[in-house]
CSV table of C-alpha atoms in Angstrom, one decimal:
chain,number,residue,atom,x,y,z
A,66,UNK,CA,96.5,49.0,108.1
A,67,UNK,CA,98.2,49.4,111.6
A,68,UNK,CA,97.9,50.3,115.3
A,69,UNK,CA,95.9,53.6,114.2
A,70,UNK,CA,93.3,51.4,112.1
A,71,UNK,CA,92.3,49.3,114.9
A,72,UNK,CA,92.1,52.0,117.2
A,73,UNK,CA,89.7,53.9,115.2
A,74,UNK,CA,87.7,51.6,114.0
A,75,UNK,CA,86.7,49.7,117.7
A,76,UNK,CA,83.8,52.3,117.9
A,77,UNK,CA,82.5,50.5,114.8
A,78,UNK,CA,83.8,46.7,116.1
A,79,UNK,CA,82.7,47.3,119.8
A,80,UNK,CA,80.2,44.4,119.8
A,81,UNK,CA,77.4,47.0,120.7
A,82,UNK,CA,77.5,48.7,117.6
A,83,UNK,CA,76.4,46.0,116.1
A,84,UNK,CA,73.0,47.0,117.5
A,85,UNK,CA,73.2,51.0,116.6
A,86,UNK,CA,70.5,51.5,118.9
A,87,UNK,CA,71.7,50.3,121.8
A,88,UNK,CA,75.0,51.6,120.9
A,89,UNK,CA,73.2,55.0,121.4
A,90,UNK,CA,71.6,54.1,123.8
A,91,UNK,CA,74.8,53.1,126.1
A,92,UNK,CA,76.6,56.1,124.8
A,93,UNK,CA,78.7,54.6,122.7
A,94,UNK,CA,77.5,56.7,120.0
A,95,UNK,CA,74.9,59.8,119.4
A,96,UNK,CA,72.3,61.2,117.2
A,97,UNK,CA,70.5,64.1,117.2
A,98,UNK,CA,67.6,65.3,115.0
A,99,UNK,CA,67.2,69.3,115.3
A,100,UNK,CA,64.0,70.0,116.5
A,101,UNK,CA,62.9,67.5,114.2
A,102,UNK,CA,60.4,64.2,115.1
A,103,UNK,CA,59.7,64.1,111.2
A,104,UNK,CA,63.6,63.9,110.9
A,105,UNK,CA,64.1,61.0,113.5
A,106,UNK,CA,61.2,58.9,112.2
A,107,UNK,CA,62.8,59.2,108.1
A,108,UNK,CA,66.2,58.3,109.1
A,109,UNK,CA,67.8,55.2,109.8
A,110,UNK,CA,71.2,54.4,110.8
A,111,UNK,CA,73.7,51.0,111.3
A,112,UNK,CA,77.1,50.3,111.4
A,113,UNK,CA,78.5,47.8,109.2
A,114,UNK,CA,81.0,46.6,111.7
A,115,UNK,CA,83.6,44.8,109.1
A,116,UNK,CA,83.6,47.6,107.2
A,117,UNK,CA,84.3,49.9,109.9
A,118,UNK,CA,81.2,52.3,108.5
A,119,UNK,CA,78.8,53.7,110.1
A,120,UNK,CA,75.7,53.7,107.3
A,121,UNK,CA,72.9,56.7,107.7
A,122,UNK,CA,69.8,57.0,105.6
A,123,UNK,CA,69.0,60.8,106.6
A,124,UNK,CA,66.3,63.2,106.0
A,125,UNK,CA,66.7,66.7,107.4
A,126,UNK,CA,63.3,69.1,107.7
A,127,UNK,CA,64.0,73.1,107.3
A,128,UNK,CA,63.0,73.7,111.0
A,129,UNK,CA,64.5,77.3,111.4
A,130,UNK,CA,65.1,79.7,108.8
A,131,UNK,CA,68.4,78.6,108.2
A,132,UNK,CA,67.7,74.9,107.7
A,133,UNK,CA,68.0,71.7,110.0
A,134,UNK,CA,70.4,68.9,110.7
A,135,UNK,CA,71.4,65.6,111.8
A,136,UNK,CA,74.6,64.8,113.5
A,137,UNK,CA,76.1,61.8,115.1
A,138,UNK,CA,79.4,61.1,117.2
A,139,UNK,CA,81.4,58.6,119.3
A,140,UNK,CA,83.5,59.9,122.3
A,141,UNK,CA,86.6,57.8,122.9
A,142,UNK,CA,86.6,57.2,126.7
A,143,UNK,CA,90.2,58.0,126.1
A,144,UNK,CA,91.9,59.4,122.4
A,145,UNK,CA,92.7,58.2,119.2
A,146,UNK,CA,96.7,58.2,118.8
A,147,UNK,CA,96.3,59.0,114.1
A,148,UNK,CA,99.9,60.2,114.4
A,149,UNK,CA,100.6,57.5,111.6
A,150,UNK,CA,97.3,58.0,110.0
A,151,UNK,CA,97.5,58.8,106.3
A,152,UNK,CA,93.8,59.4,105.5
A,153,UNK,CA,90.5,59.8,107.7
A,154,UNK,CA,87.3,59.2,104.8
A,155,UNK,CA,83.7,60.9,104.9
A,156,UNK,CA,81.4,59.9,101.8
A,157,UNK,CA,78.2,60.7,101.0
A,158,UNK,CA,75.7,60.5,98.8
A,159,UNK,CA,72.7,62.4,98.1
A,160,UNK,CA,70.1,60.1,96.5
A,161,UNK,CA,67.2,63.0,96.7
A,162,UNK,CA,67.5,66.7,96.0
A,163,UNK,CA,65.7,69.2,98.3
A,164,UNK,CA,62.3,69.8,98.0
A,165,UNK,CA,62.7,73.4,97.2
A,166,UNK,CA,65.5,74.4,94.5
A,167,UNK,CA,68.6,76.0,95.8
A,168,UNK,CA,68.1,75.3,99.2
A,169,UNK,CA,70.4,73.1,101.1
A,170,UNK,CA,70.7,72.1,104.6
């Protein structure tokens, strides 16, 4: 825990992220659904601000040939000094398969 840690985690302490939708609402943070309203009305997101985590419960819908997606992100107004970083974390976990074998978005 040091200078990096509190830097990177104030998009998840900022006290609007404690209400994710107005967080993307003020630009804080954003979300996009590709092409898909099915997408946006299945998935829910929050930030569990002690945690520094930002929680999403996602569905994607095959809207192109390819597949679909989700993404979210946070623009710093300024940057993120992670010169003394040791580790930046993404976990997941898928909870449903797709609907069709072998196909992944």
């Amino acid at each position: 825990s040091g200078k990096g840690d509190a830097i990177i985690s104030s998009s998840f302490r900022n006290p609007l992220a404690a209400d994710f939708a107005a967080a993307v609402m003020s630009g804080l943070w954003s979300e996009r659904h590709y092409q898909s309203p099915l997408s946006r009305n299945l998935t829910s997101s929050y930030i569990l601000p002690e945690a520094g985590t930002l929680v999403v419960n996602y569905t994607v819908e095959q809207s192109e040939s390819w597949g679909g997606f989700i993404d979210y992100s946070h623009i710093t107004p300024g940057f993120y000094n992670l010169s003394n970083a040791e580790a930046i974390s993404l976990d997941y976990e898928v909870l449903q398969l797709a609907s069709i074998a072998e196909q992944c978005n």
